[in-house]
Tab-separated table of C-alpha atoms and ligand atoms in Angstrom:
chain	number	residue	atom	x	y	z
A	183	MET	CA	13.649	225.455	-103.605
A	184	ASP	CA	13.076	222.760	-100.974
A	185	LEU	CA	9.515	222.154	-99.917
A	186	VAL	CA	8.719	223.007	-96.305
A	187	ASP	CA	6.962	220.157	-94.468
A	188	ARG	CA	4.847	220.934	-91.447
A	189	LEU	CA	5.133	218.432	-88.585
A	190	PRO	CA	1.911	216.364	-88.644
A	191	ASP	CA	-0.138	216.357	-85.447
A	192	PHE	CA	-3.459	214.533	-85.567
A	193	TYR	CA	-4.253	215.466	-81.965
A	194	ARG	CA	-3.608	219.186	-81.926
A	195	TRP	CA	-6.098	221.506	-80.289
A	196	ARG	CA	-8.558	223.205	-82.623
A	197	LEU	CA	-9.516	226.836	-82.263
A	198	THR	CA	-13.245	227.558	-82.192
A	199	ARG	CA	-15.216	230.770	-82.394
A	200	CYS	CA	-18.810	230.874	-81.221
A	201	ALA	CA	-21.005	232.516	-83.845
A	202	ALA	CA	-23.493	233.511	-81.128
A	203	CYS	CA	-21.229	235.291	-78.618
A	204	GLY	CA	-17.772	235.429	-80.223
A	205	HIS	CA	-16.130	233.343	-77.506
A	206	GLU	CA	-12.855	231.881	-78.791
A	207	GLN	CA	-11.221	228.826	-77.268
A	208	GLY	CA	-9.065	225.865	-78.294
A	209	PHE	CA	-10.338	222.337	-77.645
A	210	ASP	CA	-9.022	218.808	-78.079
A	211	ASP	CA	-10.724	216.035	-80.059
A	212	ASP	CA	-12.445	214.623	-76.960
A	213	TRP	CA	-14.223	217.938	-76.420
A	214	PHE	CA	-15.484	217.916	-80.045
A	215	GLU	CA	-16.732	214.357	-79.575
A	216	ARG	CA	-18.714	215.394	-76.489
A	217	TRP	CA	-19.809	218.637	-78.219
A	218	SER	CA	-21.256	216.659	-81.128
A	219	HIS	CA	-23.365	214.691	-78.600
A	220	ARG	CA	-24.603	217.888	-76.875
A	221	GLU	CA	-22.557	217.088	-73.788
A	222	GLU	CA	-20.643	220.378	-74.010
A	223	LEU	CA	-21.875	223.978	-74.226
A	224	CYS	CA	-20.186	227.174	-75.377
A	225	PRO	CA	-18.383	228.410	-72.236
A	226	GLY	CA	-19.325	231.958	-73.249
A	227	CYS	CA	-23.100	231.770	-73.794
A	228	GLY	CA	-24.249	228.184	-73.291
A	229	VAL	CA	-25.422	227.312	-76.825
A	230	ASP	CA	-24.907	223.709	-77.921
A	231	CYS	CA	-24.036	222.172	-81.285
A	232	THR	CA	-27.655	222.273	-82.513
A	233	SER	CA	-27.764	226.081	-82.458
A	234	GLU	CA	-27.629	227.919	-85.792
A	235	ASP	CA	-24.968	230.104	-84.174
A	236	ALA	CA	-22.945	227.289	-82.629
A	237	ALA	CA	-19.183	227.412	-82.168
A	238	ARG	CA	-17.278	226.815	-85.402
A	239	VAL	CA	-13.756	225.734	-85.964
A	240	GLU	CA	-11.367	228.499	-87.019
A	241	ALA	CA	-7.964	228.643	-88.665
A	242	ASP	CA	-4.985	229.113	-86.376
A	243	PRO	CA	-3.781	232.699	-87.050
A	244	ALA	CA	-0.196	231.370	-86.878
A	245	ASP	CA	-0.812	228.746	-89.595
A	246	PRO	CA	1.998	229.207	-92.165
A	247	ALA	CA	-0.526	228.529	-94.946
A	248	LEU	CA	-2.031	231.949	-94.165
A	249	ASN	CA	1.341	233.578	-94.791
A	250	ASP	CA	1.450	234.765	-98.406
A	251	SER	CA	5.228	234.449	-98.584
A	252	LEU	CA	5.169	230.835	-97.298
A	253	VAL	CA	2.068	229.301	-98.842
A	254	LEU	CA	3.742	228.319	-102.125
A	255	SER	CA	6.819	226.796	-100.496
A	256	LEU	CA	4.815	224.415	-98.280
A	257	SER	CA	4.281	220.796	-99.207
A	258	TRP	CA	0.589	220.122	-99.895
A	259	TRP	CA	-1.087	216.716	-99.770
A	260	HIS	CA	-3.817	214.807	-101.556
A	261	THR	CA	-5.084	211.230	-101.610
A	262	SER	CA	-6.681	209.629	-104.642
A	263	THR	CA	-7.557	206.228	-106.041
A	264	TYR	CA	-6.054	207.404	-109.340
A	265	ALA	CA	-2.424	206.452	-109.949
A	266	ASP	CA	-1.889	209.426	-112.266
A	267	TRP	CA	-3.567	212.285	-110.338
A	268	PRO	CA	-3.881	215.091	-111.444
A	269	SER	CA	-3.816	213.868	-115.030
A	270	ALA	CA	-5.959	215.779	-117.511
A	271	ASP	CA	-6.666	212.498	-119.305
A	272	VAL	CA	-8.860	211.015	-116.582
A	273	ASP	CA	-12.301	210.139	-117.906
A	274	PRO	CA	-14.704	210.534	-114.956
A	275	ALA	CA	-17.185	208.177	-116.651
A	276	ALA	CA	-14.686	205.349	-117.145
A	277	ARG	CA	-15.564	203.715	-113.808
A	278	LEU	CA	-19.348	203.839	-114.353
A	279	ASP	CA	-20.913	200.503	-115.217
A	280	GLU	CA	-23.962	200.264	-117.475
A	281	PRO	CA	-26.608	200.004	-114.702
A	282	THR	CA	-25.118	203.129	-113.067
A	283	ARG	CA	-25.182	205.009	-116.380
A	284	GLN	CA	-28.849	204.072	-116.811
A	285	ARG	CA	-29.676	205.140	-113.247
A	286	MET	CA	-28.045	208.514	-113.976
A	287	GLY	CA	-30.384	209.014	-116.950
A	288	GLY	CA	-28.487	207.654	-119.930
A	289	ASP	CA	-25.701	208.943	-122.182
A	290	GLU	CA	-26.740	212.622	-122.334
A	291	ALA	CA	-27.082	212.875	-118.572
A	292	VAL	CA	-23.720	211.170	-118.130
A	293	ALA	CA	-22.133	213.636	-120.586
A	294	ARG	CA	-23.512	216.588	-118.564
A	295	TRP	CA	-22.211	214.980	-115.370
A	296	VAL	CA	-18.761	214.544	-116.966
A	297	GLY	CA	-18.807	218.241	-117.928
A	298	ARG	CA	-19.499	219.214	-114.303
A	299	GLN	CA	-16.809	216.830	-113.035
A	300	ASN	CA	-14.242	218.430	-115.339
A	301	GLU	CA	-15.115	221.894	-114.010
A	302	LYS	CA	-14.495	220.870	-110.409
A	303	ALA	CA	-11.623	222.381	-108.444
A	304	LEU	CA	-8.891	220.097	-107.198
A	305	HIS	CA	-8.203	220.135	-103.478
A	306	VAL	CA	-4.916	219.893	-101.621
A	307	GLY	CA	-4.482	220.274	-97.881
A	308	THR	CA	-2.480	219.240	-94.870
A	309	TYR	CA	-1.025	215.754	-94.522
A	310	GLU	CA	-3.570	215.074	-91.765
A	311	ALA	CA	-6.478	216.157	-93.999
A	312	ALA	CA	-5.291	213.936	-96.854
A	313	VAL	CA	-5.016	210.891	-94.587
A	314	GLN	CA	-8.374	211.546	-92.920
A	315	ASN	CA	-10.002	212.001	-96.336
A	316	MET	CA	-8.709	208.587	-97.373
A	317	LEU	CA	-9.919	206.962	-94.151
A	318	ARG	CA	-13.396	208.514	-94.540
A	319	ARG	CA	-13.662	207.226	-98.107
A	320	ILE	CA	-12.593	203.744	-97.008
A	321	GLU	CA	-15.013	203.727	-94.082
A	322	SER	CA	-18.137	205.345	-95.490
A	323	GLN	CA	-17.892	205.889	-99.233
A	324	GLY	CA	-17.419	202.426	-100.593
A	325	ASP	CA	-13.682	202.609	-101.252
A	326	TRP	CA	-12.846	199.726	-98.921
A	327	GLY	CA	-10.204	197.512	-100.572
A	328	GLN	CA	-9.204	200.153	-103.149
A	329	THR	CA	-5.574	201.021	-103.739
A	330	PHE	CA	-4.946	204.624	-102.706
A	331	TYR	CA	-2.145	206.992	-103.581
A	332	LEU	CA	-0.809	209.627	-101.205
A	333	TYR	CA	0.516	212.624	-103.135
A	334	ARG	CA	2.990	215.235	-101.873
A	335	VAL	CA	2.330	218.246	-104.029
A	336	ARG	CA	4.636	221.045	-105.142
A	337	LEU	CA	2.737	224.107	-106.347
A	338	ARG	CA	3.779	226.217	-109.290
A	339	PRO	CA	6.000	228.972	-107.826
A	340	ASP	CA	4.263	231.771	-109.775
A	341	LEU	CA	0.720	230.992	-108.610
A	342	ALA	CA	-1.684	233.803	-107.838
A	343	VAL	CA	-3.288	232.867	-104.515
A	344	ARG	CA	-6.517	234.592	-103.593
A	345	ALA	CA	-6.092	236.988	-100.656
A	346	GLY	CA	-7.346	235.851	-97.261
A	347	CYS	CA	-9.031	232.604	-96.348
A	348	SER	CA	-12.710	231.703	-96.591
A	349	GLY	CA	-14.829	229.178	-94.751
A	350	GLU	CA	-15.430	225.690	-96.136
A	351	VAL	CA	-16.208	226.105	-99.866
A	352	VAL	CA	-17.323	222.629	-100.861
A	353	ASP	CA	-20.895	221.399	-101.120
A	354	PHE	CA	-22.403	218.404	-99.328
A	355	VAL	CA	-20.528	215.946	-101.562
A	356	GLY	CA	-17.237	217.796	-101.230
A	357	ASP	CA	-17.256	219.508	-104.631
A	358	VAL	CA	-16.937	223.085	-105.847
A	359	ALA	CA	-16.585	224.482	-109.369
A	360	LEU	CA	-13.181	226.083	-109.919
A	361	ARG	CA	-14.710	229.280	-111.341
A	362	ASP	CA	-16.796	229.725	-108.169
A	363	VAL	CA	-13.701	230.033	-105.947
A	364	CYS	CA	-10.996	231.285	-108.307
A	365	PRO	CA	-12.068	234.337	-110.331
A	366	ALA	CA	-10.085	235.334	-113.442
A	367	GLY	CA	-6.405	235.828	-112.685
A	368	ILE	CA	-6.519	233.718	-109.518
A	369	ASP	CA	-5.077	230.172	-109.483
A	370	ALA	CA	-5.771	228.976	-105.940
A	371	ALA	CA	-8.034	229.884	-103.020
A	372	ARG	CA	-7.519	229.080	-99.330
A	373	TYR	CA	-10.339	227.798	-97.161
A	374	VAL	CA	-10.681	226.432	-93.641
A	375	ASN	CA	-11.400	222.737	-93.532
A	376	SER	CA	-14.233	221.951	-91.138
A	377	HIS	CA	-14.392	218.183	-91.609
A	378	GLU	CA	-10.946	216.701	-92.240
A	379	ASP	CA	-8.178	218.092	-90.027
A	380	PRO	CA	-10.714	220.677	-88.759
A	381	GLY	CA	-9.223	224.170	-88.726
A	382	GLY	CA	-6.466	223.193	-91.168
A	383	ILE	CA	-6.138	225.199	-94.393
A	384	SER	CA	-6.857	223.598	-97.763
A	385	LEU	CA	-6.509	225.011	-101.250
A	386	ALA	CA	-8.989	224.778	-104.109
A	387	LEU	CA	-7.095	225.042	-107.372
A	388	GLY	CA	-6.927	224.100	-111.018
A	389	ARG	CA	-4.888	221.298	-112.534
A	390	ASP	CA	-2.341	223.774	-113.908
A	391	ALA	CA	-1.488	224.970	-110.417
A	392	VAL	CA	0.278	221.685	-109.634
A	393	HIS	CA	3.950	221.885	-110.581
A	394	ALA	CA	5.018	218.354	-109.547
A	395	VAL	CA	3.944	215.464	-107.333
A	396	GLN	CA	5.587	212.624	-105.432
A	397	ARG	CA	3.507	209.530	-104.804
A	398	LEU	CA	3.230	206.706	-102.261
A	399	ARG	CA	1.070	203.687	-103.016
A	400	ILE	CA	-1.134	202.572	-100.110
A	401	PRO	CA	-0.987	199.951	-98.741
A	402	LEU	CA	2.783	200.255	-98.763
A	403	ASP	CA	4.777	197.632	-100.594
A	404	ASN	CA	6.019	195.035	-98.067
A	405	SER	CA	9.534	195.285	-99.461
A	406	THR	CA	9.791	198.730	-97.901
A	407	ARG	CA	9.699	197.224	-94.367
A	408	ALA	CA	12.708	198.141	-92.296
A	409	SER	CA	15.286	195.372	-91.936
A	410	TRP	CA	14.846	195.240	-88.143
A	411	ARG	CA	11.090	194.622	-88.340
A	412	GLU	CA	11.083	190.792	-88.451
A	413	SER	CA	13.576	190.289	-85.624
A	414	ALA	CA	11.807	192.914	-83.499
A	415	LEU	CA	8.484	191.116	-84.060
A	416	GLU	CA	10.044	187.774	-83.039
A	417	ARG	CA	11.447	189.216	-79.835
A	418	LEU	CA	8.179	190.975	-78.976
A	419	THR	CA	6.154	187.789	-79.581
A	420	ALA	CA	8.559	185.731	-77.437
A	421	ALA	CA	8.500	188.333	-74.678
A	422	ALA	CA	4.695	188.426	-74.723
A	423	SER	CA	4.538	184.701	-73.834
A	424	GLN	CA	6.725	185.117	-70.728
A	425	PRO	CA	5.101	185.675	-67.327
A	426	VAL	CA	5.407	189.219	-66.116
A	427	ALA	CA	6.727	189.774	-62.587
A	428	VAL	CA	4.245	191.770	-60.563
A	429	VAL	CA	5.971	194.447	-58.551
A	430	GLU	CA	3.823	195.593	-55.658
A	431	PRO	CA	3.800	199.363	-55.402
A	432	ASP	CA	4.639	201.044	-52.136
A	433	ASN	CA	1.414	202.523	-50.876
A	434	GLU	CA	-0.910	202.498	-47.857
A	435	LEU	CA	-2.547	199.219	-48.857
A	436	THR	CA	0.658	197.228	-49.441
A	437	ARG	CA	2.135	198.571	-46.181
A	438	LEU	CA	-1.042	197.519	-44.378
A	439	ARG	CA	-0.684	193.984	-45.767
A	440	GLU	CA	2.974	193.810	-44.749
A	441	ASN	CA	1.955	194.722	-41.215
A	442	SER	CA	-0.933	192.232	-41.064
A	443	THR	CA	0.527	190.332	-38.069
A	444	VAL	CA	0.448	193.541	-36.107
A	445	ALA	CA	-3.137	194.202	-37.239
A	446	ARG	CA	-4.323	190.795	-35.969
A	447	ARG	CA	-3.054	191.348	-32.446
B	524	ZN	ZN1	-21.160	231.361	-77.317
């Protein structure tokens, strides 16, 4: 079965629903930027983003990820700094240096932390969410300069997906225990992403739910550049150094200038 890829669109409108008045409306990213600075109000009732009952981003009812017969045939995406995600052999403590281990409280505390890490659900989502997750980690979580891997994920075709779709399930550091979202007999749970690709659907799932992955290393290997790239760059650079002819538009002002001898009389 071929995986179904959704066409990425980083600039699509996001559906919101106001928790205070129920007003539903789609907005673009510029609106959300203004909204986050209290420069926009709910068109229905006038609350702003500081209200407990402010407008919240919603899933698009037409999202194929909400369709039970499609959800397992979609491609799902994930970014990681691990080259072998979602390997069961990853030791979460392997990247902790000694001062960090001491700050965490020593060996016993680290062992408890490892136990919690191993109970965490994995997350897969839209291509846009995976890319935005990587960019956020590079920008604000100390992963600048790290090699990342973009994974295209095929889910196991016999997965039991929890009915419906919940709100964001992760805590303030982006984690949730698998057992908290997937009760016995359930392999994956849908939730609406409110931070990365807001309104997009993500899945919380266990390691066993992943059937296969394809992987791209980021940054991309230079050898994968298209053959036309160098010559196109040369031509663009040469063209950029040439003067550009200014073509005067035909408008009231240019016509006025052309008739200046008449105007002086
Ligand atoms: Zn409202």
